[in-house]
Short mmCIF file of C-alpha atoms in Angstrom, two decimals:
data_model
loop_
_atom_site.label_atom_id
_atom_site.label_comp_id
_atom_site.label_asym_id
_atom_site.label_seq_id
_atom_site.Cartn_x
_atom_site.Cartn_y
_atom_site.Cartn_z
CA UNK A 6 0.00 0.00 0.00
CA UNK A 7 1.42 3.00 -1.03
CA UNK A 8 2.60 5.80 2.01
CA UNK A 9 0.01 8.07 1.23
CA UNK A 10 -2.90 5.63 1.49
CA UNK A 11 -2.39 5.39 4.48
CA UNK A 12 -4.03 8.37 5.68
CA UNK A 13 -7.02 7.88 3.77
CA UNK A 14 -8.05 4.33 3.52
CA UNK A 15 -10.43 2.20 5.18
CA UNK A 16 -9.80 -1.42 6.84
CA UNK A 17 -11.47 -3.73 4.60
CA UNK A 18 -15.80 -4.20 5.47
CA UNK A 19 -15.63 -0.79 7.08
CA UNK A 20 -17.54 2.05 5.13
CA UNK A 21 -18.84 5.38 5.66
CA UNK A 22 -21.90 7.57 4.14
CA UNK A 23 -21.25 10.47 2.14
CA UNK A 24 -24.07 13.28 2.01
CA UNK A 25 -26.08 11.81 -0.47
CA UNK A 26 -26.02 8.50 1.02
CA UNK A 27 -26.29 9.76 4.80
CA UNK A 28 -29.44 11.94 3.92
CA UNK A 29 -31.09 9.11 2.15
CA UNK A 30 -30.38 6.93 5.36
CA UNK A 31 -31.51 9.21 7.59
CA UNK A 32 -34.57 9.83 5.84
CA UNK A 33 -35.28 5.86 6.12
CA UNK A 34 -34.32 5.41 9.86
CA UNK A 35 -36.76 7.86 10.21
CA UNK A 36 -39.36 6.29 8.09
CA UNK A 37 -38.96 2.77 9.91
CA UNK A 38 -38.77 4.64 13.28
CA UNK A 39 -42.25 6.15 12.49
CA UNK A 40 -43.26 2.53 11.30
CA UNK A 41 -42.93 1.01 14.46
CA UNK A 42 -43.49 3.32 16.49
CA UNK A 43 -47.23 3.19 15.16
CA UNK A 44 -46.89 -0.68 16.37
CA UNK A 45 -46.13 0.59 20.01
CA UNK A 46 -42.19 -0.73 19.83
CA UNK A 47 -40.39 2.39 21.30
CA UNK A 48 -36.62 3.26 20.42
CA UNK A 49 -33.67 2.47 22.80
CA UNK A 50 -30.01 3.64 22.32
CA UNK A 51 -27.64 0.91 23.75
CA UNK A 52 -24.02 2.29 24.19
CA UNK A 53 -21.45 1.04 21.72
CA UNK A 54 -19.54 -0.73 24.35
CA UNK A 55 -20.13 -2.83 27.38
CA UNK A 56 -18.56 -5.17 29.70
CA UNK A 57 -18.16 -8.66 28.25
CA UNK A 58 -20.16 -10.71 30.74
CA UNK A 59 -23.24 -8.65 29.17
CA UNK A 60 -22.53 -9.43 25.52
CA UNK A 61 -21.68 -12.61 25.83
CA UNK A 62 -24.84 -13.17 27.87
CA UNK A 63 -27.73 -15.33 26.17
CA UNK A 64 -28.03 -14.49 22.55
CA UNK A 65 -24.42 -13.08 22.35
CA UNK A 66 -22.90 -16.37 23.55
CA UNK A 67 -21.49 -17.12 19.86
CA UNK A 68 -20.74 -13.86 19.00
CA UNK A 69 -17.58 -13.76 21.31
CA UNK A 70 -15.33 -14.37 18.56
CA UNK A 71 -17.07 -11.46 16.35
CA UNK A 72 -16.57 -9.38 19.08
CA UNK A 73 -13.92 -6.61 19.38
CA UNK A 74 -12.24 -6.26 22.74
CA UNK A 75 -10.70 -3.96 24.94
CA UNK A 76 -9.71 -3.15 28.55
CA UNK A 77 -11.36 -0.37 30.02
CA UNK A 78 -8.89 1.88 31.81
CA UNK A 79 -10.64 3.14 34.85
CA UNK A 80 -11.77 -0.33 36.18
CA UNK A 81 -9.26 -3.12 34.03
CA UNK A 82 -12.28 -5.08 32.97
CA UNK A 83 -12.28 -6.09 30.05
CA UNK A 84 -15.29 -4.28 27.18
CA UNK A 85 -16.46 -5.13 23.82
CA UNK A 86 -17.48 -3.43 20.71
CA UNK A 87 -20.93 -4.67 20.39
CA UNK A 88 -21.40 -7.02 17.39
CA UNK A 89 -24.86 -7.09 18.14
CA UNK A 90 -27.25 -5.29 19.59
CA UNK A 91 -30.03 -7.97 20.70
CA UNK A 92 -28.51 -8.63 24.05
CA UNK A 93 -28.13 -5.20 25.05
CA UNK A 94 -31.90 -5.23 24.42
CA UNK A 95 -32.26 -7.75 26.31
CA UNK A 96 -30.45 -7.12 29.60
CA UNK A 97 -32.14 -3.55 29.45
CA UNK A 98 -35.83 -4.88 28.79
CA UNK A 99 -34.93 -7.29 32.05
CA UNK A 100 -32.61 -4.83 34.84
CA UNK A 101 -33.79 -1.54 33.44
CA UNK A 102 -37.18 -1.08 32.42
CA UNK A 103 -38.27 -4.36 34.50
CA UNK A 104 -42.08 -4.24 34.10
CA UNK A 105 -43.87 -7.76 34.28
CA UNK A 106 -46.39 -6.76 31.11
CA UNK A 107 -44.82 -7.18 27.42
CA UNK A 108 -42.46 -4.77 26.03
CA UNK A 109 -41.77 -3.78 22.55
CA UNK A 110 -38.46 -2.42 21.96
CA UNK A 111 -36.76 -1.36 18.48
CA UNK A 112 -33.80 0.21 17.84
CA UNK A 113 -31.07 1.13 14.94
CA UNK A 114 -26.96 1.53 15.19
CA UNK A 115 -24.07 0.71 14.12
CA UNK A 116 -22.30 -2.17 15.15
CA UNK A 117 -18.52 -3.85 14.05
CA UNK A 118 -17.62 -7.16 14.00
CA UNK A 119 -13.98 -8.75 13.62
CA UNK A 120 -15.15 -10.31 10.38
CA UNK A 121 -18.52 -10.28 8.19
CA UNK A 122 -21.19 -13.09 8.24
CA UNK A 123 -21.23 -12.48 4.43
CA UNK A 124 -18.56 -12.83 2.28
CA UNK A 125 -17.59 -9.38 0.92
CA UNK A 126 -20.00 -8.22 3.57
CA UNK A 127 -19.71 -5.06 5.90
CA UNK A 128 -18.23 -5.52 8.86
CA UNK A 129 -20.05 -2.21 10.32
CA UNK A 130 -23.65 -2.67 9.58
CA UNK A 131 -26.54 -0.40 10.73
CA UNK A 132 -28.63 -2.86 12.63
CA UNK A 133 -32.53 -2.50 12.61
CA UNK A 134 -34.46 -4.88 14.77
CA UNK A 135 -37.25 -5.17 16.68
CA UNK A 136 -37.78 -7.09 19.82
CA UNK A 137 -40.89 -8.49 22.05
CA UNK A 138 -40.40 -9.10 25.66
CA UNK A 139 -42.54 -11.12 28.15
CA UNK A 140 -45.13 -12.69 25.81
CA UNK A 141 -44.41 -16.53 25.10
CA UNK A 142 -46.97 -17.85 22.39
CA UNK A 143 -48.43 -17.38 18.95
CA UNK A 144 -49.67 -13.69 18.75
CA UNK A 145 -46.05 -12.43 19.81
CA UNK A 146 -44.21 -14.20 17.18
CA UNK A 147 -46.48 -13.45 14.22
CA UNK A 148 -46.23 -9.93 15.29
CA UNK A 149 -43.19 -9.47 14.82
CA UNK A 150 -43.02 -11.45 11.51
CA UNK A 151 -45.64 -9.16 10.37
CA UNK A 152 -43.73 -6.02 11.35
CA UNK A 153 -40.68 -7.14 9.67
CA UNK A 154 -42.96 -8.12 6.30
CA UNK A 155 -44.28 -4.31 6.77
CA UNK A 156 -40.99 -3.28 7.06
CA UNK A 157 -39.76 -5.24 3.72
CA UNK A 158 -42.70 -3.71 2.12
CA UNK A 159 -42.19 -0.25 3.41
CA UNK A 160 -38.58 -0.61 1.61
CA UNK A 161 -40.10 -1.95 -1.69
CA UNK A 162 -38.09 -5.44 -1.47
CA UNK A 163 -39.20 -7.35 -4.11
CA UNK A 164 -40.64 -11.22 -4.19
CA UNK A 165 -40.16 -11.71 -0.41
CA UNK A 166 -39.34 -15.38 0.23
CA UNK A 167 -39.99 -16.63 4.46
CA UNK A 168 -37.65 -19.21 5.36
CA UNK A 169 -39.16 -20.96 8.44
CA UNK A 170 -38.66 -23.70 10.57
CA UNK A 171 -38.50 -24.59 14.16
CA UNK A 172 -35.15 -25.53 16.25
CA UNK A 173 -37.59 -27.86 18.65
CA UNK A 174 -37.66 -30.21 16.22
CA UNK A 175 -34.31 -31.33 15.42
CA UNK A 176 -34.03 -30.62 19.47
CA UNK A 177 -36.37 -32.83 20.66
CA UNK A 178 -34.57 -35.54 17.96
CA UNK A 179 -31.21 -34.94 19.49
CA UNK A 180 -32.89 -36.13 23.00
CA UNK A 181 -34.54 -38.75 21.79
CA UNK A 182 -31.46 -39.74 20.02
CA UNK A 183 -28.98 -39.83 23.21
CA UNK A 184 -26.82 -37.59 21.14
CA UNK A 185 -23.82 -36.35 23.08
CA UNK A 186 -23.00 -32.53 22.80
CA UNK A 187 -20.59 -33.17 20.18
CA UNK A 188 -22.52 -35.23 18.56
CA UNK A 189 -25.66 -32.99 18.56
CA UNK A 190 -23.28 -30.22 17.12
CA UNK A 191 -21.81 -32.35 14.24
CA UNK A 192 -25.48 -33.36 12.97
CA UNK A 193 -26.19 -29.45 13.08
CA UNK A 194 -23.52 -29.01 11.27
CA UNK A 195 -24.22 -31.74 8.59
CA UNK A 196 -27.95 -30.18 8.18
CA UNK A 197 -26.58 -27.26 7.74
CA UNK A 198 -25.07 -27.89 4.36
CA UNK A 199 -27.91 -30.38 3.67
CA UNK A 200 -24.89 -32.98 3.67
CA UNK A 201 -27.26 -36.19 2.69
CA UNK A 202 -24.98 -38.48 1.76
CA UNK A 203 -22.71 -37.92 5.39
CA UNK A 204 -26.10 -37.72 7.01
CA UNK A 205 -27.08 -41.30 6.02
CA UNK A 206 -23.69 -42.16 6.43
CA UNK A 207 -23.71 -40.94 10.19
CA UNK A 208 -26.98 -42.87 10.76
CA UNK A 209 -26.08 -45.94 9.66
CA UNK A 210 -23.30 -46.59 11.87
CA UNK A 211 -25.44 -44.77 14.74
CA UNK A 212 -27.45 -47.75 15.78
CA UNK A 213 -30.43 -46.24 16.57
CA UNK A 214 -33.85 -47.09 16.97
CA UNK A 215 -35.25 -47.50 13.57
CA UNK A 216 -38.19 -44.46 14.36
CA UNK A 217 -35.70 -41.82 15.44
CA UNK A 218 -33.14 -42.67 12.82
CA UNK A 219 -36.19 -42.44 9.96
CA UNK A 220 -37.29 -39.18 11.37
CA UNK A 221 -33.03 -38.15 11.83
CA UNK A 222 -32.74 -39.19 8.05
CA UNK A 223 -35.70 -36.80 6.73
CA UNK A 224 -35.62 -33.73 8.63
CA UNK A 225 -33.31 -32.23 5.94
CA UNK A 226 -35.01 -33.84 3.02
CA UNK A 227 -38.51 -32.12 4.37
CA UNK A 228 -38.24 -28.81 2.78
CA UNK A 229 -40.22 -26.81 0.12
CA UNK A 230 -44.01 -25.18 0.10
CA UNK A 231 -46.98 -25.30 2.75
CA UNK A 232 -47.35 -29.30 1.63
CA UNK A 233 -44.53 -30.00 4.00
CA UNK A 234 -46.36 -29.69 6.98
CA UNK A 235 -48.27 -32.45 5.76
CA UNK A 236 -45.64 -34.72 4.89
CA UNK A 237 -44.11 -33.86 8.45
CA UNK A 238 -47.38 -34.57 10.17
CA UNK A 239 -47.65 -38.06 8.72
CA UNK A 240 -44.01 -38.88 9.50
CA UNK A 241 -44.05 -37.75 12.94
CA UNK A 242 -47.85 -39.03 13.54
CA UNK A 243 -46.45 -41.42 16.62
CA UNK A 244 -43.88 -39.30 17.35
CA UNK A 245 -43.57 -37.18 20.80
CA UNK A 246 -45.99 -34.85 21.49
CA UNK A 247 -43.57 -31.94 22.33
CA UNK A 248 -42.19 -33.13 18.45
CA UNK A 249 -45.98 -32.54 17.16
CA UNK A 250 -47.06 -29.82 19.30
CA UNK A 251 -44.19 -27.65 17.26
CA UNK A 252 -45.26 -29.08 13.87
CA UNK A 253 -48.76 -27.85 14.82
CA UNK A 254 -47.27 -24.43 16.26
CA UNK A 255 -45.79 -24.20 12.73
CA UNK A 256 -48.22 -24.95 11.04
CA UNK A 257 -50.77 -22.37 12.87
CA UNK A 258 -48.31 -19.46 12.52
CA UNK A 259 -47.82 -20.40 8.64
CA UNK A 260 -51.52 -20.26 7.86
CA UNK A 261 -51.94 -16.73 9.89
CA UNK A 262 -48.87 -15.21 8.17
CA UNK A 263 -50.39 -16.34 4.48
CA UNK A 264 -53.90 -14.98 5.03
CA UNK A 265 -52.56 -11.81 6.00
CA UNK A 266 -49.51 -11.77 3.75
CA UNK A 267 -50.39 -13.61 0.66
CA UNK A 268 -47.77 -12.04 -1.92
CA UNK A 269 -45.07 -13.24 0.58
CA UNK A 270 -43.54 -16.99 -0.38
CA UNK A 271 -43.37 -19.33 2.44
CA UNK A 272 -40.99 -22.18 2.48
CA UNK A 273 -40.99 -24.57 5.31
CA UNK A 274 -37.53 -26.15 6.27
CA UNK A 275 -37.33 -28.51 9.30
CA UNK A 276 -33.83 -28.52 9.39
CA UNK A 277 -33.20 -24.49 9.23
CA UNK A 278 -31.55 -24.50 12.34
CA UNK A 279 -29.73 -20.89 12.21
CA UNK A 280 -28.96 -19.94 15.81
CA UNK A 281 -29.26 -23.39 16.98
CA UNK A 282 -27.36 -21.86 19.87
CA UNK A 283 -29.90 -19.80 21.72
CA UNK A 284 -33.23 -19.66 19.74
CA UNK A 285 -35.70 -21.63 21.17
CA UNK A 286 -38.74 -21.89 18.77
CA UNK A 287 -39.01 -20.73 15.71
CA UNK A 288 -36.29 -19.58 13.53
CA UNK A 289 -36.72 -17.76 9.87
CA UNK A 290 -34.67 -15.83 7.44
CA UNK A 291 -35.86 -13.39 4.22
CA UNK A 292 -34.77 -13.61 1.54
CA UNK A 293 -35.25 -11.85 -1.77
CA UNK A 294 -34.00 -13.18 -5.37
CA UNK A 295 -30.19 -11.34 -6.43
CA UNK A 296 -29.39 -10.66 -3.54
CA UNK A 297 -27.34 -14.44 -2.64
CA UNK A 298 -27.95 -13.66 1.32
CA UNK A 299 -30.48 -13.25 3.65
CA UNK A 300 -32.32 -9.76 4.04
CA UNK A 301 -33.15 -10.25 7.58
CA UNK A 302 -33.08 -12.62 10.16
CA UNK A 303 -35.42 -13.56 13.55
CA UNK A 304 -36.70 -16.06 15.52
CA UNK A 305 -37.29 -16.80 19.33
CA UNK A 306 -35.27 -17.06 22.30
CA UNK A 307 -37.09 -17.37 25.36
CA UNK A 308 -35.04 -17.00 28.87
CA UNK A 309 -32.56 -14.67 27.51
CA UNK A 310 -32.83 -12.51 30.57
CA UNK A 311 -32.06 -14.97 32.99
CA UNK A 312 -28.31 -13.79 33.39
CA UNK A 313 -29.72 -10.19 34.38
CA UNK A 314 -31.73 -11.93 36.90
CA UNK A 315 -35.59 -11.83 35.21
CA UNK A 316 -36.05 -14.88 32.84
CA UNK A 317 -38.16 -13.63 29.75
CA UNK A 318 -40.20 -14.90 26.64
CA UNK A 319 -38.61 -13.11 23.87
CA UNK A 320 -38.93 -12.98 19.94
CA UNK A 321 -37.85 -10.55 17.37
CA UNK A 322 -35.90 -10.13 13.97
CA UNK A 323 -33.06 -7.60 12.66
CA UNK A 324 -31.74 -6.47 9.69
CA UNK A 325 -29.43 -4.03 8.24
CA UNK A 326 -30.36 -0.47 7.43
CA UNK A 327 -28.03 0.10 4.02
CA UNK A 328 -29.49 -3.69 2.89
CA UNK A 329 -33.04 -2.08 2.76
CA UNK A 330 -32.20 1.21 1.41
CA UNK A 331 -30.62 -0.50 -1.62
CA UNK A 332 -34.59 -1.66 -2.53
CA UNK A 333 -35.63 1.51 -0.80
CA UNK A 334 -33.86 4.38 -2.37
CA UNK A 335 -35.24 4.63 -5.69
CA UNK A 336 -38.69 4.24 -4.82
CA UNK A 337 -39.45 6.16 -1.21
CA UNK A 338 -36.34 7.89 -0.53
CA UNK A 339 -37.25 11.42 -1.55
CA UNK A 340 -33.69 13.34 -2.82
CA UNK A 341 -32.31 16.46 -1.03
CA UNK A 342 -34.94 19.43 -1.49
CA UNK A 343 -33.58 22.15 -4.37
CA UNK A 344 -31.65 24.44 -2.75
CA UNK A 345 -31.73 28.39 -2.79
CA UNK A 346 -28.77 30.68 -3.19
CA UNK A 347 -28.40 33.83 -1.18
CA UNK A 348 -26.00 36.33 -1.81
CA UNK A 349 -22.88 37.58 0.95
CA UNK A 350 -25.19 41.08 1.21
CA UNK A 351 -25.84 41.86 4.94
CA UNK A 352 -28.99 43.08 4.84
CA UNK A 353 -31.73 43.02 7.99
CA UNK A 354 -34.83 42.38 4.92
CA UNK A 355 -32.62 39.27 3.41
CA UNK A 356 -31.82 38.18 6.51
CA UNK A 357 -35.77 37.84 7.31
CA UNK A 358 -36.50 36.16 4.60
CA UNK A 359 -33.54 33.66 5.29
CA UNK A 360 -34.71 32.83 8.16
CA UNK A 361 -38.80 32.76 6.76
CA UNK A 362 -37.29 30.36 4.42
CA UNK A 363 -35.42 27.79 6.49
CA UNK A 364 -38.53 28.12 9.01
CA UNK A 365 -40.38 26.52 5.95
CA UNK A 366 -37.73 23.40 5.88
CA UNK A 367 -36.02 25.13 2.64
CA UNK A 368 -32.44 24.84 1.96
CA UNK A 369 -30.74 27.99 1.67
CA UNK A 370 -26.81 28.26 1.18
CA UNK A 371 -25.42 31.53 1.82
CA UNK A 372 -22.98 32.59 -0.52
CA UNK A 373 -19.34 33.96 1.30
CA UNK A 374 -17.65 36.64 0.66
CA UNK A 375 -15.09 36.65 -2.02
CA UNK A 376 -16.86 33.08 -3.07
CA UNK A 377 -16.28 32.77 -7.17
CA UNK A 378 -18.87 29.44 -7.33
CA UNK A 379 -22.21 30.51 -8.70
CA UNK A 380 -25.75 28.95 -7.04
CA UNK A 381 -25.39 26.06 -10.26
CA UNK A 382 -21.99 25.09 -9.22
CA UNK A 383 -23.49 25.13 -5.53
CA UNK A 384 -26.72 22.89 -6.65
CA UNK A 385 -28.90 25.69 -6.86
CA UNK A 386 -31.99 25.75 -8.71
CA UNK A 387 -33.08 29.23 -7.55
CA UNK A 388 -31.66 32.45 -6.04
CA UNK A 389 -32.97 35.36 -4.02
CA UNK A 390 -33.06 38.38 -5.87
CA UNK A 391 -33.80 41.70 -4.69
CA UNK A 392 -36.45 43.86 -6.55
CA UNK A 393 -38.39 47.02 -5.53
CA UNK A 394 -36.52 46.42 -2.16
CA UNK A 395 -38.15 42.72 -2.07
CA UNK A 396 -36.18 39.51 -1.98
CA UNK A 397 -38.00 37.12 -4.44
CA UNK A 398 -37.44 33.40 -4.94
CA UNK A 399 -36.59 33.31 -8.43
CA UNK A 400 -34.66 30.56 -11.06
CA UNK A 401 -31.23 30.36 -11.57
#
C-alpha cells in the first residue's frame, strides 16, 4: 500500500456515508422509526460498548469471537465493541425497564464485527431490529413477523421469500437420540449444508432405533411449500408430542402469516436450524431473489434474561439499514430538497426572509464573501433576488 494511502483508507468491510447516502439513510431510519413506532415498539439507544459478561450473555454467547475487545482503563475489565445489539436489548428490557407486562423495543446503530457473516459483507452494519419481551406464544411471534414483512414492504423489497422452521424439532430428535454434545453439534452441522450423503452415512453406523433414525434421516429432506407440513405430520404421527405440538405451532403461525400476507412466499424447512445456539422456537430468514444472502433474520429465544436476573419470553428479527435502502432508495427515498442561493449582502430584509425560508424546511446556502462558485456550481436551482426592495425566490 502506497505511504500516502495510508491516511485515507479504510480497513477492509468498514464504510462510511457520504451526504447523499447519509441523507437518504436518515430519511429511512426515520421512516422505519415512524413505522414502528405506530406498532407501540419504542426506540432504545444501547451504548457502543459494554462489559463482556453482558454481551456474551444469552443471545451473544457465539458472537464472542465477532466481538472486538478492549480493557477499560478506569476499572481493568475487560469491554467489547458490540457485534450485536439484541442482548443489550435484552439485559435492558430485564434490569432496566423491568415491568412484568410485554415490552416492545426497536432500535437502529451501528455495530462492528472482527469479520462479516457475508462474504464481501460489511463488517459495520446499521442494525434495525425489533424485539418483544414477556409474551411466550403465537400472537407475539407473528407480530413481529408481520412487522418485519411491513418493514420489507415499506422498503419496496421485491418477491419476499420466508424461510421458516423450528429448532424444537431437530431438538427434541437430538434427545430422543442420546446424542452427546458433540454429537448434537456435528449433525447441526451436517444439516446445515444439507450434507445427505454424510447424514445417512452418520446414521447408519449410529445404531439407533429404527423411528428416530427415519425421522433423523428426513428432517433435511422435508423442505419446500406449505405441503410440508403435511408430509411432516404423517411422518411424525407417533412421534412425541412436544415433536408434534411444534409441527402444529408451525403450522398455525404459517396459515396466519399467508392470510394476511399472501404475496409473501413461504418455504418450510425442518432442518433451518440458524442460531441453533440460543433460539428456542421458531427460527426464519428473508430472503429476496439477487441478492445471494439473507435480508433479515429472527426467531425466538425465550429465557434470555435470565443472566440479568428476570427470565423472559422473547422474539424478534433484525436487519441491516443500508441492505433495505438499496430496494428503498429509488422508490421512497425522496432526494435532497432544491436548494436556494443567497448572496454575501448583509442586509436586515434578506436576513428575514432567510430565516422565513429555512422556518419553511427550505435549503438555503449563503454565498461567502469573495466566493467565485455561482448557485449552479453550488446545486442551486433558484436564487434570491432583490427587486423594488423585495427579496423574491426566483430561477437560476
Amino acid at each position: 500500500m502506497p505511504h500516502s494511502d495510508l491516511y485515507w483508507a479504510l480497513p477492509d468491510g468498514i464504510s462510511e456515508a457520504l451526504p447523499d447516502e447519509a441523507e437518504a439513510l436518515e430519511q429511512l431510519r426515520r421512516q422505519l422509526l415512524d413505522l414502528y413506532a405506530t406498532w407501540g415498539y419504542r426506540l432504545v439507544m444501547p451504548p457502543l460498548v459494554e462489559f463482556m459478561e453482558s454481551l456474551r450473555t444469552g443471545h451473544g454467547t457465539h458472537l464472542d469471537v465477532q466481538t472486538f475487545k478492549l480493557t477499560d482503563q478506569l476499572s481493568g475489565r475487560m469491554m467489547g465493541v458490540r457485534a450485536d445489539m439484541t442482548p443489550q436489548i435484552a439485559r435492558i428490557d430485564a434490569h432496566k425497564l423491568k415491568t412484568e407486562q410485554p415490552n416492545r423495543l426497536c432500535y437502529i446503530g451501528s455495530v462492528l464485527r472482527t469479520r462479516s457473516f457475508h462474504r464481501d459483507g460489511s463488517r459495520s452494519p446499521l442494525q434495525v431490529g425489533a424485539e418483544l419481551f414477556g409474551h411466550a406464544g403465537l400472537d407475539s411471534d407473528a407480530e413481529v413477523i408481520s412487522l418485519l414483512l411491513e418493514t420489507l414492504a415499506l422498503c419496496h423489497v421485491p418477491n419476499v421469500v420466508l424461510d421458516i422452521g423450528h429448532v424444537g424439532i431437530f431438538r427434541t430428535l437430538a434427545q430422543l437420540a442420546g446424542m452427546s454434545a458433540q454429537q448434537e453439534a456435528a449433525f447441526y452441522d451436517m444439516l446445515g449444508r444439507k450434507a445427505l450423503p454424510e447424514i445417512d452415512a452418520w446414521l447408519a453406523q449410529a445404531n439407533l432405533p429404527t423411528d428416530i433414525s427415519t425421522y433423523l434421516g428426513q428432517l433435511p429432506r422435508l423442505n419446500g411449500g406449505i405441503t410440508v407440513l403435511d408430509e411432516a405430520e404423517s411422518l411424525f404421527a407417533a412421534a412425541p408430542a412436544t415433536l408434534r405440538t411444534a409441527l402444529g405451532y408451525l403450522r398455525t403461525l404459517t396459515e396466519r402469516i399467508s392470510a394476511q400476507f399472501p404475496t409473501c412466499t413461504l418455504h418450510i424447512d425442518l432442518a433451518e436450524l440458524s442460531g441453533y445456539d440460543y433460539h428456542t422456537g421458531i427460527v426464519y430468514g428473508i430472503y429476496t431473489p439477487g441478492l445471494g444472502r439473507e435480508v433479515a433474520r429472527g426467531g425466538r429465544y425465550d429465557g434470555i434474561g435470565e443472566a440479568f436476573g428476570r427470565t423472559r419470553p422473547a422474539t424478534g428479527f433484525s436487519t441491516d439499514l443500508r441492505t433495505l435502502a438499496k430496494f428503498a432508495l429509488p422508490k421512497c427515498i425522496s432526494t435532497a430538497s432544491a436548494a436556494i442561493f443567497a448572496p454575501a449582502v448583509q442586509d436586515a430584509a434578506l436576513e428575514q426572509t432567510i430565516h422565513g425560508l429555512r422556518q419553511q424546511q427550505q435549503r438555503v446556502i449563503r454565498a461567502l464573501s469573495g466566493q467565485t462558485h455561482d448557485a449552479a456550481a453550488l446545486g442551486c436551482t433558484q436564487q434570491l433576488v432583490q427587486r423594488d426592495g423585495q427579496w423574491n425566490v426566483e430561477a437560476v
